[in-house]
CSV table of C-alpha atoms and ligand atoms in Angstrom, one decimal:
chain,number,residue,atom,x,y,z
U,260,UNK,CA,0.0,0.0,-0.1
U,261,UNK,CA,1.0,3.3,-1.3
U,262,UNK,CA,0.9,5.7,1.8
U,263,UNK,CA,-1.4,7.9,1.7
U,264,UNK,CA,0.0,11.1,3.4
U,265,UNK,CA,3.7,11.6,4.1
U,266,UNK,CA,4.8,14.1,6.2
U,267,UNK,CA,8.7,14.9,5.9
U,268,UNK,CA,10.8,16.7,8.7
U,269,UNK,CA,13.5,18.1,6.5
U,270,UNK,CA,16.4,18.1,8.7
U,271,UNK,CA,20.4,18.4,8.2
U,272,UNK,CA,20.9,21.8,5.6
U,273,UNK,CA,23.3,23.2,8.0
U,274,UNK,CA,25.2,20.2,8.4
U,275,UNK,CA,25.3,19.2,4.7
U,276,UNK,CA,27.1,22.8,4.1
U,277,UNK,CA,29.3,22.3,7.3
U,278,UNK,CA,30.7,19.7,5.6
U,279,UNK,CA,31.2,21.3,2.7
U,280,UNK,CA,33.0,24.4,4.5
U,281,UNK,CA,29.9,26.8,2.9
U,282,UNK,CA,27.9,29.0,5.0
U,283,UNK,CA,24.4,27.1,6.3
U,284,UNK,CA,22.8,29.0,3.3
U,285,UNK,CA,23.8,27.1,0.8
U,286,UNK,CA,22.6,23.8,2.5
U,287,UNK,CA,18.9,25.6,2.9
U,288,UNK,CA,19.5,26.3,-1.3
U,289,UNK,CA,20.3,22.9,-1.8
U,290,UNK,CA,17.8,21.4,0.7
U,291,UNK,CA,15.1,24.0,-1.9
U,292,UNK,CA,16.2,21.4,-4.7
U,293,UNK,CA,15.1,18.6,-2.6
U,294,UNK,CA,12.0,20.0,-2.1
U,295,UNK,CA,11.4,20.4,-5.7
U,296,UNK,CA,12.7,17.0,-6.4
U,297,UNK,CA,10.3,15.3,-3.9
U,298,UNK,CA,7.7,16.3,-4.5
U,299,UNK,CA,7.3,15.9,-7.8
U,300,UNK,CA,8.3,11.8,-6.7
U,301,UNK,CA,5.8,11.7,-4.4
U,302,UNK,CA,3.1,12.9,-6.4
U,303,UNK,CA,4.3,10.2,-9.1
U,304,UNK,CA,4.6,7.2,-6.3
U,305,UNK,CA,1.1,8.2,-5.4
U,306,UNK,CA,1.2,9.6,-2.3
U,307,UNK,CA,-1.9,11.7,-2.5
U,308,UNK,CA,-0.7,14.2,0.9
U,309,UNK,CA,2.7,15.4,1.1
U,310,UNK,CA,3.4,17.4,4.7
U,311,UNK,CA,7.2,19.2,4.5
U,312,UNK,CA,8.2,21.1,7.6
U,313,UNK,CA,10.0,24.1,6.4
U,314,UNK,CA,10.1,26.3,9.8
U,315,UNK,CA,8.8,26.0,13.1
U,316,UNK,CA,8.1,28.5,15.9
U,317,UNK,CA,10.8,27.3,17.4
U,318,UNK,CA,13.0,28.6,14.4
U,319,UNK,CA,12.4,32.3,15.3
U,320,UNK,CA,15.7,31.8,17.6
U,321,UNK,CA,18.2,31.0,14.8
U,322,UNK,CA,20.2,34.3,14.1
U,323,UNK,CA,18.2,37.0,12.1
U,324,UNK,CA,20.3,36.6,8.7
U,325,UNK,CA,19.3,32.9,8.4
U,326,UNK,CA,15.3,33.2,9.1
U,327,UNK,CA,15.9,35.9,6.1
U,328,UNK,CA,17.8,33.8,3.8
U,329,UNK,CA,15.0,31.1,4.4
U,330,UNK,CA,11.8,33.2,4.7
U,331,UNK,CA,13.5,34.8,0.8
U,332,UNK,CA,14.2,30.9,-0.3
U,333,UNK,CA,10.4,29.9,0.6
U,334,UNK,CA,9.0,32.6,-1.3
U,335,UNK,CA,11.6,32.1,-4.6
U,336,UNK,CA,10.0,28.6,-4.5
U,337,UNK,CA,6.5,29.3,-4.1
U,338,UNK,CA,7.3,31.6,-7.1
U,339,UNK,CA,8.7,29.9,-9.3
U,340,UNK,CA,7.4,26.6,-9.0
U,341,UNK,CA,4.2,27.7,-8.6
U,342,UNK,CA,3.3,27.0,-12.2
U,343,UNK,CA,4.4,23.9,-12.9
U,344,UNK,CA,2.4,22.7,-9.7
U,345,UNK,CA,-0.2,23.9,-10.7
U,346,UNK,CA,0.3,21.9,-14.1
U,347,UNK,CA,1.2,18.9,-11.9
U,348,UNK,CA,-2.8,19.1,-10.4
U,349,UNK,CA,-1.2,20.4,-7.0
U,350,UNK,CA,-3.0,22.1,-4.2
U,351,UNK,CA,-0.8,24.3,-1.6
U,352,UNK,CA,-2.1,24.8,1.6
U,353,UNK,CA,0.1,26.0,4.6
U,354,UNK,CA,-0.3,24.7,7.7
U,355,UNK,CA,0.9,27.8,10.6
U,356,UNK,CA,0.7,31.1,11.7
U,357,UNK,CA,1.2,32.9,8.7
U,358,UNK,CA,-0.4,36.3,10.7
U,359,UNK,CA,3.0,38.1,11.4
U,360,UNK,CA,4.9,37.8,8.2
U,361,UNK,CA,5.2,40.8,5.5
U,362,UNK,CA,1.7,41.8,3.7
U,363,UNK,CA,3.6,41.4,0.8
U,364,UNK,CA,4.5,37.8,1.9
U,365,UNK,CA,1.0,37.2,2.8
U,366,UNK,CA,-0.1,38.1,-0.5
U,367,UNK,CA,1.7,35.9,-2.4
U,368,UNK,CA,1.1,32.5,-0.2
U,369,UNK,CA,-2.2,32.8,-0.2
U,370,UNK,CA,-2.4,33.7,-3.6
U,371,UNK,CA,-0.6,30.6,-5.0
U,372,UNK,CA,-3.2,28.7,-1.6
U,373,UNK,CA,-6.7,30.3,-4.5
U,374,UNK,CA,-4.8,29.6,-7.7
U,375,UNK,CA,-4.2,25.9,-6.8
U,376,UNK,CA,-7.0,25.6,-4.5
U,377,UNK,CA,-9.3,24.0,-7.3
U,378,UNK,CA,-6.9,21.4,-7.9
U,379,UNK,CA,-7.3,17.6,-6.8
U,380,UNK,CA,-4.1,15.4,-7.1
U,381,UNK,CA,-2.2,15.9,-4.7
U,382,UNK,CA,-2.0,18.4,-1.8
U,383,UNK,CA,0.8,19.7,-1.2
U,384,UNK,CA,1.4,21.2,2.8
U,385,UNK,CA,4.1,23.8,4.0
U,386,UNK,CA,4.6,24.0,7.6
U,387,UNK,CA,5.8,27.5,8.0
U,388,UNK,CA,5.5,28.9,10.8
U,389,UNK,CA,4.1,25.8,12.6
U,390,UNK,CA,4.7,24.5,16.2
U,391,UNK,CA,1.8,21.8,17.0
U,392,UNK,CA,1.5,22.6,20.1
U,393,UNK,CA,0.3,26.6,18.6
U,394,UNK,CA,-1.9,24.6,16.3
U,395,UNK,CA,-3.8,22.6,19.1
U,396,UNK,CA,-4.2,26.3,21.5
U,397,UNK,CA,-6.0,27.7,18.1
U,398,UNK,CA,-8.6,25.1,17.4
U,399,UNK,CA,-9.2,25.4,21.3
U,400,UNK,CA,-9.1,28.8,21.3
U,401,UNK,CA,-11.4,29.0,17.7
U,402,UNK,CA,-13.5,26.0,19.5
U,403,UNK,CA,-14.7,28.2,22.5
U,404,UNK,CA,-15.1,31.0,20.9
U,405,UNK,CA,-17.5,29.1,18.3
U,406,UNK,CA,-19.3,27.5,21.9
U,407,UNK,CA,-18.8,24.3,20.5
U,408,UNK,CA,-19.0,21.7,23.9
U,409,UNK,CA,-19.2,18.2,22.5
U,410,UNK,CA,-15.8,17.7,22.2
U,411,UNK,CA,-14.6,14.4,19.5
U,412,UNK,CA,-11.5,13.7,17.9
U,413,UNK,CA,-13.2,14.2,14.6
U,414,UNK,CA,-14.2,17.9,16.2
U,415,UNK,CA,-10.7,19.0,17.2
U,416,UNK,CA,-9.0,17.6,13.9
U,417,UNK,CA,-11.1,19.5,11.6
U,418,UNK,CA,-9.9,22.8,13.7
U,419,UNK,CA,-6.8,21.6,12.9
U,420,UNK,CA,-4.6,23.0,10.3
U,421,UNK,CA,-4.9,20.1,8.3
U,422,UNK,CA,-8.4,20.1,8.2
U,423,UNK,CA,-10.6,17.2,5.9
U,424,UNK,CA,-6.7,15.5,5.1
U,425,UNK,CA,-6.2,11.7,6.9
U,426,UNK,CA,-3.5,11.7,9.1
U,427,UNK,CA,0.4,11.0,7.8
U,428,UNK,CA,0.6,7.3,7.7
U,429,UNK,CA,4.3,7.6,7.3
U,430,UNK,CA,6.4,10.7,9.4
U,431,UNK,CA,10.0,11.2,7.8
U,432,UNK,CA,12.9,12.4,9.3
U,433,UNK,CA,16.4,13.4,7.6
U,434,UNK,CA,19.9,13.7,9.0
U,435,UNK,CA,19.7,11.0,12.2
U,436,UNK,CA,17.3,13.3,14.7
U,437,UNK,CA,15.3,11.2,16.9
U,438,UNK,CA,12.8,13.7,17.7
U,439,UNK,CA,9.6,14.7,16.6
U,440,UNK,CA,10.4,18.9,17.1
U,441,UNK,CA,7.1,19.8,18.1
U,442,UNK,CA,5.7,18.7,14.1
U,443,UNK,CA,2.0,17.3,13.8
U,444,UNK,CA,2.0,15.8,17.4
U,445,UNK,CA,-1.7,15.4,17.1
U,446,UNK,CA,-1.6,14.4,13.5
U,447,UNK,CA,1.2,11.7,13.9
U,448,UNK,CA,-0.6,10.0,16.9
U,449,UNK,CA,-0.3,6.7,14.2
U,450,UNK,CA,2.5,7.3,12.1
U,451,UNK,CA,5.2,5.1,11.2
U,452,UNK,CA,8.3,6.5,11.9
U,453,UNK,CA,11.5,6.3,9.4
U,454,UNK,CA,15.0,8.5,10.1
U,455,UNK,CA,17.3,8.4,7.9
U,456,UNK,CA,21.1,9.5,8.2
U,457,UNK,CA,21.2,11.0,4.6
U,458,UNK,CA,20.9,14.9,5.2
U,459,UNK,CA,17.7,16.4,3.9
U,460,UNK,CA,20.2,18.0,0.4
U,461,UNK,CA,21.6,14.4,0.1
U,462,UNK,CA,17.9,12.5,0.0
U,463,UNK,CA,16.8,11.9,-3.4
U,464,UNK,CA,14.1,10.1,-4.7
U,465,UNK,CA,14.9,6.5,-4.5
U,466,UNK,CA,15.2,7.4,-0.1
U,467,UNK,CA,12.3,7.9,-0.3
U,468,UNK,CA,10.7,4.7,-2.2
U,469,UNK,CA,13.1,3.1,0.5
U,470,UNK,CA,11.7,4.9,2.8
U,471,UNK,CA,8.1,3.4,1.4
U,472,UNK,CA,9.0,0.0,0.8
U,473,UNK,CA,10.3,0.4,4.7
U,474,UNK,CA,7.4,1.0,5.7
U,475,UNK,CA,5.1,-1.2,3.6
U,476,UNK,CA,7.0,-4.1,5.8
U,477,UNK,CA,5.5,-2.7,9.1
U,478,UNK,CA,2.6,-4.2,10.5
U,479,UNK,CA,0.3,-1.8,11.9
U,480,UNK,CA,-1.6,-2.6,14.3
U,481,UNK,CA,-3.2,0.8,16.0
U,482,UNK,CA,-3.9,-0.7,19.4
U,483,UNK,CA,-5.0,-4.1,18.1
U,484,UNK,CA,-3.7,-7.5,17.7
Q,211,IPE,C1,16.6,21.8,8.1
Q,211,IPE,O1,17.6,22.1,8.2
Q,211,IPE,C2,15.5,23.4,7.8
Q,211,IPE,C3,15.2,24.5,9.0
Q,211,IPE,C4,15.2,23.7,10.0
Q,211,IPE,C5,14.9,25.4,8.2
Q,211,IPE,P1,18.7,22.6,9.6
Q,211,IPE,O2,18.6,24.4,9.2
Q,211,IPE,O3,18.2,22.4,11.2
Q,211,IPE,O4,19.9,22.1,9.8
Q,211,IPE,P2,21.1,21.4,10.4
Q,211,IPE,O5,19.8,20.9,11.8
Q,211,IPE,O6,21.6,22.3,11.4
Q,211,IPE,O7,21.8,20.2,10.2
Q,212,IPE,C1,12.3,20.7,12.6
Q,212,IPE,O1,14.5,20.9,12.7
Q,212,IPE,C2,11.4,22.0,12.4
Q,212,IPE,C3,12.3,22.4,11.1
Q,212,IPE,C4,12.6,21.3,9.9
Q,212,IPE,C5,11.7,23.2,10.3
Q,212,IPE,P1,15.2,21.1,13.5
Q,212,IPE,O2,16.4,21.8,13.3
Q,212,IPE,O3,14.4,23.1,14.1
Q,212,IPE,O4,15.4,20.7,15.2
Q,212,IPE,P2,15.5,20.6,16.8
Q,212,IPE,O5,16.1,22.1,17.0
Q,212,IPE,O6,16.8,19.7,16.2
Q,212,IPE,O7,15.0,20.0,17.3
Q,213,MG,MG1,17.8,21.0,12.3
């Protein structure tokens, strides 16, 4: 079975650059190239939803210069790839709090989401200024405001950024770190986790296939026998 939803913690850009004695931003640039390859590959393989962790609520702790470069790369990616993504039938969704972003950035991102909103072949989630705890608090704030009293898992899910999408079947983390770093905490309750030592800029479509094959060998029990 092909996992319907694959989530990826794209980690290791900085280490990739360091290994080559380059500034960290070169790692991020190469990481964007990997994003392009992996989006296409996931679509070809038959994955329906791909969630990519691009910037966490904790990443604001990084130096201003790195944050600026990261956002400019993400903007460039959306701007440059929009047409091709649209042609591929990709529907773009942003997971995270865009409210603190500059107006022009917000506009551009929202515009890209609107342009691709009718696409149904493949959903690409980019997590930007995303933190799972923030997402859960936000959901409860909205539910409180709306006076929702009957809480079920379905109701809570419907107020998360991923509303309407299935939970990730497979969570991949590159660069060997064994933690989830505040990514999709609610949604990964029963995801299969796959960690590779490959750094994100070195991750290829073949690595994605290897991760999926490993996933296919797992026996998911969901608490049963
Ligand atoms: C992942 O690479 C990209 C982001 C978190 C934005 P890192 O920048 O975390 O790279 P390492 O972990 O320092 O190698
Ligand atoms: C996780 O990577 C966040 C993203 C991939 C955007 P980090 O590099 O920020 O995570 P930690 O600090 O190693 O947990
Ligand atoms: Mg990292």
